[in-house]
Short mmCIF file of C-alpha atoms and ligand atoms in Angstrom, two decimals:
data_model
loop_
_atom_site.label_atom_id
_atom_site.label_comp_id
_atom_site.label_asym_id
_atom_site.label_seq_id
_atom_site.Cartn_x
_atom_site.Cartn_y
_atom_site.Cartn_z
CA MET A 17 0.32 -0.10 -0.21
CA THR A 18 1.07 3.44 -0.88
CA VAL A 19 0.31 6.47 2.09
CA GLY A 20 -0.98 9.45 0.30
CA ILE A 21 0.71 12.30 2.40
CA GLY A 22 0.23 15.80 2.53
CA VAL A 23 2.96 18.01 4.02
CA ILE A 24 2.11 21.38 5.44
CA GLY A 25 5.29 23.85 5.74
CA VAL A 26 8.05 23.20 2.98
CA GLY A 27 11.10 25.06 4.07
CA LEU A 28 14.16 23.95 5.15
CA ILE A 29 12.85 21.08 7.06
CA GLY A 30 9.76 20.45 5.03
CA GLN A 31 11.77 20.27 1.92
CA ASP A 32 14.46 17.62 3.47
CA HIS A 33 11.42 15.95 4.36
CA ILE A 34 10.04 15.45 0.72
CA ARG A 35 13.56 14.47 -0.95
CA ARG A 36 13.51 11.55 1.67
CA LEU A 37 9.82 10.00 1.09
CA THR A 38 10.17 10.53 -2.60
CA GLN A 39 13.79 9.41 -3.72
CA VAL A 40 14.97 7.75 -0.41
CA LEU A 41 12.32 5.95 1.57
CA SER A 42 9.50 3.72 0.39
CA GLY A 43 5.70 3.28 0.49
CA SER A 44 4.61 6.88 0.39
CA SER A 45 3.51 9.40 -2.19
CA VAL A 46 3.73 13.16 -2.05
CA MET A 47 0.49 14.44 -2.67
CA ALA A 48 -0.14 17.97 -1.44
CA VAL A 49 1.95 20.50 -0.31
CA SER A 50 0.66 23.94 1.82
CA ASP A 51 2.60 26.80 2.81
CA VAL A 52 1.85 30.64 3.84
CA ASP A 53 4.80 31.46 0.82
CA PRO A 54 2.35 30.03 -2.14
CA ALA A 55 5.32 30.95 -4.33
CA ARG A 56 7.29 28.44 -2.60
CA ALA A 57 4.66 25.52 -1.76
CA GLN A 58 3.87 25.75 -5.93
CA GLY A 59 7.45 25.63 -6.51
CA ILE A 60 8.00 22.57 -4.58
CA ALA A 61 4.45 20.79 -5.85
CA SER A 62 5.40 21.79 -9.58
CA ALA A 63 8.95 19.15 -9.35
CA LEU A 64 6.78 16.15 -7.85
CA ASP A 65 4.25 14.43 -10.11
CA GLY A 66 0.65 14.56 -9.46
CA CYS A 67 1.05 16.71 -6.31
CA ARG A 68 -1.21 19.60 -5.71
CA THR A 69 -1.10 22.87 -3.87
CA HIS A 70 -3.51 24.31 -0.99
CA ALA A 71 -4.07 27.60 0.30
CA THR A 72 -3.66 26.11 3.89
CA GLY A 73 -3.07 23.91 6.06
CA GLN A 74 -6.24 22.93 7.06
CA GLU A 75 -7.50 22.39 3.37
CA LEU A 76 -4.68 20.07 3.46
CA ILE A 77 -5.67 17.59 5.89
CA ALA A 78 -9.29 17.40 3.81
CA ASP A 79 -8.13 16.35 0.74
CA ARG A 80 -9.33 13.14 -0.06
CA ASP A 81 -6.26 12.10 -1.31
CA VAL A 82 -3.80 13.00 1.88
CA GLU A 83 -4.23 9.77 3.90
CA ALA A 84 -1.46 11.12 7.12
CA VAL A 85 0.05 14.42 7.11
CA VAL A 86 3.20 15.96 8.17
CA VAL A 87 3.88 19.24 9.81
CA ALA A 88 7.13 21.26 9.15
CA SER A 89 5.85 24.81 9.82
CA TRP A 90 7.15 27.47 12.21
CA GLY A 91 6.70 25.76 15.90
CA PRO A 92 3.89 28.32 16.82
CA THR A 93 1.55 27.14 14.07
CA HIS A 94 1.94 23.06 15.05
CA GLU A 95 -1.22 23.02 17.35
CA GLU A 96 -3.73 24.13 15.04
CA PHE A 97 -2.59 22.04 12.59
CA VAL A 98 -2.18 18.55 15.16
CA LEU A 99 -5.92 19.47 16.35
CA ALA A 100 -6.85 19.51 12.73
CA ALA A 101 -5.41 16.55 12.13
CA ILE A 102 -6.69 14.64 14.82
CA GLU A 103 -10.13 15.76 14.39
CA ALA A 104 -10.16 14.59 10.59
CA GLY A 105 -8.84 10.88 12.06
CA LYS A 106 -5.45 11.07 10.05
CA PRO A 107 -2.42 10.27 11.33
CA VAL A 108 0.18 13.33 11.68
CA PHE A 109 3.98 13.21 12.12
CA CYS A 110 4.74 16.69 13.56
CA GLU A 111 7.99 18.10 13.29
CA LYS A 112 9.26 19.33 16.92
CA PRO A 113 8.63 21.17 19.14
CA LEU A 114 4.45 19.74 19.54
CA ALA A 115 3.86 23.17 20.79
CA THR A 116 5.48 25.54 21.85
CA THR A 117 3.35 25.97 24.87
CA THR A 118 2.32 23.61 27.86
CA GLU A 119 -1.03 24.38 27.45
CA ALA A 120 -1.38 23.90 24.07
CA CYS A 121 -0.09 20.39 24.13
CA GLU A 122 -2.32 19.49 27.00
CA ARG A 123 -4.72 20.51 24.59
CA ILE A 124 -3.53 17.81 21.68
CA ILE A 125 -3.25 15.28 24.54
CA LYS A 126 -6.78 16.18 25.61
CA ALA A 127 -8.07 15.63 21.80
CA GLU A 128 -6.29 12.34 20.67
CA VAL A 129 -7.18 10.88 24.14
CA GLN A 130 -11.01 11.90 23.10
CA ALA A 131 -10.44 10.36 19.72
CA GLY A 132 -9.43 7.10 21.29
CA GLN A 133 -6.14 6.30 19.35
CA ARG A 134 -2.93 7.25 18.75
CA MET A 135 -2.21 9.21 16.32
CA VAL A 136 0.36 12.16 16.50
CA GLN A 137 4.20 11.07 16.66
CA VAL A 138 7.02 14.19 17.09
CA GLY A 139 9.83 14.31 15.66
CA PHE A 140 12.60 13.94 18.34
CA MET A 141 14.98 12.16 15.78
CA ARG A 142 17.84 11.81 18.08
CA ARG A 143 16.39 8.66 19.21
CA PHE A 144 16.56 7.00 15.65
CA ASP A 145 20.53 7.82 15.51
CA ALA A 146 22.42 4.70 16.17
CA GLY A 147 25.30 6.44 17.81
CA TYR A 148 22.42 7.25 20.60
CA ARG A 149 20.97 3.89 20.16
CA SER A 150 24.01 2.35 21.39
CA LEU A 151 24.45 4.67 24.35
CA LYS A 152 21.25 3.41 25.68
CA GLU A 153 21.45 0.06 25.02
CA ALA A 154 24.92 0.45 27.19
CA ILE A 155 22.99 2.12 29.61
CA ASP A 156 20.01 -0.54 29.84
CA SER A 157 22.76 -3.11 30.27
CA GLU A 158 24.30 -1.33 33.14
CA ALA A 159 28.00 -1.58 30.68
CA ILE A 160 28.81 1.49 33.00
CA GLY A 161 26.31 1.14 36.51
CA VAL A 162 24.49 3.35 37.30
CA PRO A 163 24.32 6.76 35.14
CA LEU A 164 26.08 9.35 37.48
CA MET A 165 26.40 12.51 34.80
CA MET A 166 26.28 13.13 31.58
CA HIS A 167 27.79 16.02 29.74
CA CYS A 168 26.60 17.08 26.21
CA ALA A 169 27.18 20.01 23.72
CA HIS A 170 24.46 21.57 21.02
CA ARG A 171 26.76 23.09 18.91
CA ILE A 172 25.25 24.71 15.90
CA PRO A 173 27.73 26.92 13.61
CA GLU A 174 25.33 29.88 12.93
CA VAL A 175 22.23 30.68 13.93
CA ALA A 176 19.73 33.27 11.40
CA PRO A 177 19.55 36.40 12.49
CA ASN A 178 15.69 35.89 14.04
CA PHE A 179 16.90 33.31 15.81
CA THR A 180 15.90 34.36 20.07
CA SER A 181 16.85 33.35 23.67
CA GLU A 182 13.59 31.64 23.36
CA MET A 183 14.50 29.57 20.22
CA ALA A 184 17.77 28.26 22.00
CA ILE A 185 15.73 26.81 24.67
CA ASN A 186 12.06 25.70 23.15
CA ASP A 187 13.49 24.77 20.00
CA ALA A 188 17.35 23.87 20.17
CA VAL A 189 17.87 22.45 24.14
CA ILE A 190 14.61 20.54 23.69
CA HIS A 191 16.20 17.33 21.32
CA GLU A 192 18.40 17.13 24.76
CA ILE A 193 15.42 17.34 26.87
CA ASP A 194 13.74 14.76 25.10
CA LEU A 195 16.91 12.93 24.47
CA VAL A 196 17.20 12.48 28.15
CA ARG A 197 14.09 11.76 29.73
CA TRP A 198 14.49 8.60 26.70
CA LEU A 199 18.17 7.74 27.37
CA PHE A 200 17.45 7.32 31.42
CA ASP A 201 14.06 6.35 30.76
CA ASP A 202 13.39 8.90 34.20
CA GLU A 203 11.08 12.34 34.15
CA ILE A 204 13.55 15.58 34.84
CA ALA A 205 12.75 17.00 38.53
CA GLY A 206 14.39 20.49 37.70
CA VAL A 207 16.40 22.50 35.73
CA GLN A 208 18.83 25.29 35.74
CA VAL A 209 19.92 28.01 32.92
CA LEU A 210 23.24 30.04 33.49
CA LYS A 211 24.71 32.42 30.94
CA PRO A 212 28.45 32.32 30.35
CA ARG A 213 30.12 35.17 28.35
CA ARG A 214 28.58 36.09 25.37
CA ASN A 215 29.92 35.37 22.19
CA SER A 216 30.83 38.48 20.18
CA LYS A 217 28.94 37.08 16.75
CA ALA A 218 25.46 36.83 18.49
CA LYS A 219 23.29 38.86 16.70
CA ASN A 220 20.57 40.99 18.88
CA ASP A 221 20.03 40.95 21.74
CA LEU A 222 20.70 36.42 22.08
CA ALA A 223 22.08 35.00 24.96
CA ASP A 224 24.82 32.42 23.39
CA PRO A 225 26.12 30.43 24.88
CA LEU A 226 23.59 28.61 27.50
CA LEU A 227 24.57 26.19 29.79
CA VAL A 228 21.33 24.18 30.87
CA LEU A 229 21.32 22.05 33.85
CA ILE A 230 19.25 19.01 34.00
CA GLU A 231 18.38 17.21 36.97
CA MET A 232 16.67 14.24 36.55
CA ALA A 233 14.44 12.65 39.43
CA ALA A 234 16.55 9.55 39.93
CA GLY A 235 19.64 12.52 40.41
CA THR A 236 21.46 12.09 37.42
CA LEU A 237 22.76 15.40 36.64
CA VAL A 238 22.72 16.69 33.16
CA ASP A 239 25.12 19.92 31.44
CA VAL A 240 23.79 21.01 27.88
CA GLU A 241 26.30 23.47 26.16
CA LEU A 242 24.09 25.08 23.69
CA SER A 243 26.55 27.51 21.23
CA GLY A 244 24.44 29.04 18.43
CA ASN A 245 27.58 30.89 16.66
CA ILE A 246 30.61 28.13 17.51
CA GLY A 247 31.52 28.63 13.46
CA TYR A 248 33.58 25.39 13.15
CA GLY A 249 30.55 22.96 11.85
CA TYR A 250 27.89 21.45 13.43
CA ASP A 251 29.04 19.29 16.58
CA ILE A 252 26.84 17.17 18.71
CA ARG A 253 28.33 15.74 21.57
CA GLY A 254 27.26 13.27 24.44
CA GLU A 255 29.22 11.21 27.28
CA VAL A 256 27.54 9.73 30.24
CA VAL A 257 29.47 8.88 33.15
CA GLY A 258 29.06 5.88 35.37
CA GLU A 259 29.51 4.14 38.43
CA ASP A 260 32.23 2.04 36.48
CA GLY A 261 33.00 3.95 33.29
CA THR A 262 31.82 6.17 30.60
CA LEU A 263 30.28 6.06 27.30
CA ALA A 264 30.11 8.81 24.57
CA LEU A 265 28.89 9.31 21.12
CA SER A 266 32.08 9.32 18.89
CA ASP A 267 32.62 12.01 16.25
CA ARG A 268 31.02 10.87 13.03
CA SER A 269 33.89 11.57 10.85
CA GLU A 270 33.64 8.55 8.26
CA ILE A 271 37.57 8.69 7.72
CA VAL A 272 40.09 10.20 9.14
CA VAL A 273 42.62 11.60 6.88
CA LYS A 274 46.09 12.03 7.96
CA ARG A 275 48.84 14.11 5.50
CA GLY A 276 51.63 16.34 6.11
CA LEU A 277 52.15 15.94 10.00
CA GLN A 278 48.50 16.33 10.39
CA TYR A 279 45.43 15.04 11.05
CA SER A 280 41.63 15.67 10.31
CA GLY A 281 38.12 14.73 9.50
CA ARG A 282 35.47 16.58 8.64
CA VAL A 283 32.71 17.81 11.07
CA PRO A 284 28.87 17.86 9.56
CA ALA A 285 27.81 21.07 8.13
CA ASP A 286 24.50 21.26 9.38
CA TRP A 287 21.42 19.07 11.19
CA ARG A 288 20.35 17.57 7.46
CA GLU A 289 24.25 15.90 7.58
CA ARG A 290 24.59 14.84 10.98
CA PHE A 291 20.92 13.10 11.10
CA LEU A 292 20.33 12.39 7.83
CA ARG A 293 20.41 8.04 8.69
CA ALA A 294 18.22 9.21 11.94
CA TYR A 295 15.78 10.78 9.72
CA ASP A 296 15.65 8.36 7.39
CA ILE A 297 14.64 5.32 9.67
CA GLU A 298 12.44 7.75 11.64
CA PHE A 299 10.31 8.53 8.65
CA GLN A 300 10.04 4.90 7.66
CA GLU A 301 9.08 3.60 10.70
CA TRP A 302 6.26 5.85 10.62
CA ILE A 303 5.40 5.48 7.62
CA ASP A 304 5.70 1.21 7.58
CA ASN A 305 3.06 1.90 10.85
CA VAL A 306 0.90 4.24 9.00
CA ALA A 307 0.48 1.55 5.64
CA ALA A 308 -0.15 -1.00 8.71
CA ASN A 309 -2.80 1.06 10.70
CA GLU A 310 -1.04 0.58 13.45
CA PRO A 311 -0.29 3.16 16.11
CA PRO A 312 3.08 4.99 16.32
CA THR A 313 5.81 3.75 17.44
CA GLY A 314 7.79 6.93 17.70
CA PRO A 315 8.43 10.10 20.26
CA THR A 316 4.34 10.50 21.41
CA SER A 317 2.31 13.47 22.22
CA TRP A 318 2.94 12.92 26.02
CA ASP A 319 6.98 13.21 25.25
CA GLY A 320 6.07 15.86 23.09
CA TYR A 321 4.25 17.54 26.04
CA ALA A 322 6.87 16.62 28.60
CA ALA A 323 9.39 18.04 26.40
CA THR A 324 7.58 21.37 26.34
CA ALA A 325 7.34 21.44 30.17
CA VAL A 326 10.47 21.20 30.71
CA ALA A 327 10.91 23.97 27.34
CA ASP A 328 8.85 26.32 29.47
CA ALA A 329 10.43 25.95 32.85
CA ALA A 330 13.82 26.23 31.49
CA LEU A 331 12.24 29.74 30.14
CA LYS A 332 11.23 30.52 33.63
CA ALA A 333 14.80 29.33 35.00
CA MET A 334 16.62 31.83 32.43
CA ASN A 335 14.40 34.95 33.04
CA THR A 336 14.78 34.56 36.65
CA GLY A 337 18.14 33.24 37.23
CA ARG A 338 16.90 30.54 39.68
CA ARG A 339 16.47 26.86 39.32
CA ALA A 340 12.41 25.72 38.32
CA THR A 341 11.18 22.75 39.95
CA ILE A 342 8.88 20.71 36.98
CA THR A 343 5.72 19.08 37.89
CA LEU A 344 4.23 17.24 35.22
CA ALA A 345 0.18 16.28 34.90
CA GLU A 346 -0.17 12.88 35.49
CA LYS A 347 0.18 10.48 32.14
CA PRO A 348 -3.20 9.25 30.73
CA ASP A 349 -3.01 5.60 30.87
CA PHE A 350 -3.42 5.61 27.20
CA TYR A 351 0.12 7.05 26.65
CA ASN A 352 1.68 3.77 28.74
CA GLY A 353 3.12 0.68 26.49
P1 NAD B 25 11.68 27.17 7.81
O1 NAD B 25 11.22 28.78 8.49
O2 NAD B 25 12.95 27.27 6.76
O3 NAD B 25 10.79 26.47 7.01
C1 NAD B 25 9.34 26.69 7.64
C2 NAD B 25 8.14 26.83 6.68
O4 NAD B 25 6.86 26.95 6.86
C3 NAD B 25 8.54 27.83 5.54
O5 NAD B 25 8.16 27.94 4.54
C4 NAD B 25 6.94 29.01 6.09
O6 NAD B 25 6.69 29.59 5.02
C5 NAD B 25 6.23 28.04 6.51
N1 NAD B 25 4.83 28.36 7.18
C6 NAD B 25 4.77 29.38 8.54
N2 NAD B 25 3.96 29.26 9.08
C7 NAD B 25 2.79 28.09 7.70
C8 NAD B 25 1.66 28.21 8.46
N3 NAD B 25 0.92 28.70 8.91
N4 NAD B 25 1.24 27.07 7.06
C9 NAD B 25 1.63 26.59 6.29
N5 NAD B 25 3.12 27.18 5.98
C10 NAD B 25 4.00 27.29 7.44
O7 NAD B 25 11.64 26.51 9.48
P2 NAD B 25 12.34 25.09 9.44
O8 NAD B 25 13.84 24.83 9.76
O9 NAD B 25 12.06 24.32 8.22
O10 NAD B 25 12.03 24.48 10.55
C11 NAD B 25 10.53 24.16 10.30
C12 NAD B 25 10.08 23.29 12.08
O11 NAD B 25 10.86 22.19 12.14
C13 NAD B 25 10.12 23.58 13.24
O12 NAD B 25 9.33 23.41 13.95
C14 NAD B 25 11.59 23.00 13.81
O13 NAD B 25 11.60 23.69 14.43
C15 NAD B 25 11.66 22.11 12.76
N6 NAD B 25 12.98 21.53 12.87
C16 NAD B 25 13.92 20.04 13.52
C17 NAD B 25 14.53 19.74 13.18
C18 NAD B 25 15.04 18.39 13.97
O14 NAD B 25 16.36 18.30 13.55
N7 NAD B 25 14.27 17.56 14.04
C19 NAD B 25 15.40 20.62 12.05
C20 NAD B 25 14.80 21.56 11.77
C21 NAD B 25 13.72 21.87 11.68
C1 ISE B 26 16.60 22.98 14.80
O1 ISE B 26 14.98 23.70 14.74
C2 ISE B 26 16.58 21.60 14.36
O2 ISE B 26 15.56 20.86 15.20
C3 ISE B 26 17.88 20.83 15.04
O3 ISE B 26 17.98 19.62 15.28
C4 ISE B 26 18.88 21.61 15.88
O4 ISE B 26 20.28 21.31 16.34
C5 ISE B 26 18.85 23.06 15.85
O5 ISE B 26 19.84 24.00 16.75
C6 ISE B 26 17.18 23.53 15.72
O6 ISE B 26 17.04 25.05 15.48
#
C-alpha cells in the first residue's frame, strides 16, 4: 500500500523530508503541500508528480488523497494543524516541538485521548540515531553501572538573525530534553540556565552560549552547552559518566585523513548531514506503521508535552536566574506501554 502524504510547511526541513519521502524511502507518495508562502509551495509541487497545493493546512488535511499529514511549519503553528489532523482522523507526524507552550500540548493530548487512538508522532529524531541507540543499549545493560552525570554539547555554526534566546531553549535544547528522558527512562525534576560570557558574534539580544543544567528525578545530572555561533561546524556531543566507566558518542567523521604531519576529519555542516540516517529510519518506521494501520511507535504527544513543559520551566529559569521545578500532569494510561 502507498500512503498518500500531505506536507504543511515546505521550508528547510519540509523540503528535506519531501526529498527523503520521494527519493529515499518506500511506501509513500507526496500528494499535496501547503505553505504560507504560496510561491514556495507551488515551486515544490511542480517538481513532484501528481502533487497539488492548498492555500491552508486545514484544506490540505481535508484533501481525500491525503491519508497522513507531516507538519513542518514554524513551531507556534503546530498546534492548529495537529488538532485538525486528529479531528479528521488522520495520522500526523509533527516536527518538534509538538507545540511551543505546555497548555497547547495539553490540548493536543486531550484531543488525542478523546479520539481514542494514538495518531501523533513527534519529530525527536535523535532517538533513531545509531550512536544514541548504542548509548541507550549500553546504559540499559548497565555496562557502566548506574549513570551519574551526562555532558552534552549542541553546537551550531551560525543561527539565523531572527533566532531568539527562547528558541535556543524551545527549538534547540528541547532535543536534549527529550533525549535524556528517553536515554535514562526518567522524568526531569528541575532545571537551571546559566549565561556564560557572550559570544561577540551573537546577533541582536541573543544569549549565546547557554549552559543548561538538567536534574533527572533519580538524581542524574545533565549539563548541556548550547552554542549558536560556534563557527567551525555542527557538533553534537554526549558523554555519560557512570559508577564504573563512561560512554561517549563518537565523532561521526567517516574517515580520518592523515597527511603532512596532520590528521583531520569532517565536521557535519548542519543537522541534515549529522542526522541524515536518523531521519530516514524515523520516517520509514512512521510510514510502515501508517500503512499497517498501527499506532506510531516513535515519540508520542506525551513525550512532546513533557519536553515542552521542561522547556517552559527552563525559559522561566533563564529569565529569573533561579532553578525551576518541573511538575508534570498525571500521565494518561493511554500513553503507557
Ligand atoms: P523554515 O523557516 O525553513 O520553514 C518553515 C516553513 O513553514 C516556511 O516555508 C514557512 O513559510 C512555513 N509556514 C509557516 N507558517 C505556516 C503556516 N501557518 N502554514 C503553512 N506553512 C507555514 O523552518 P525549518 O527549519 O524548516 O523548521 C520548521 C520546523 O521543523 C520547526 O518546528 C523546527 O523546530 C523543526 N525542525 C526540526 C529539525 C529536527 O532536527 N528535527 C530540524 C530543523 C527544523
Ligand atoms: C533545529 O530546529 C533543529 O531541530 C536542529 O536539530 C537543532 O540542532 C537546531 O538547533 C534547531 O534550530
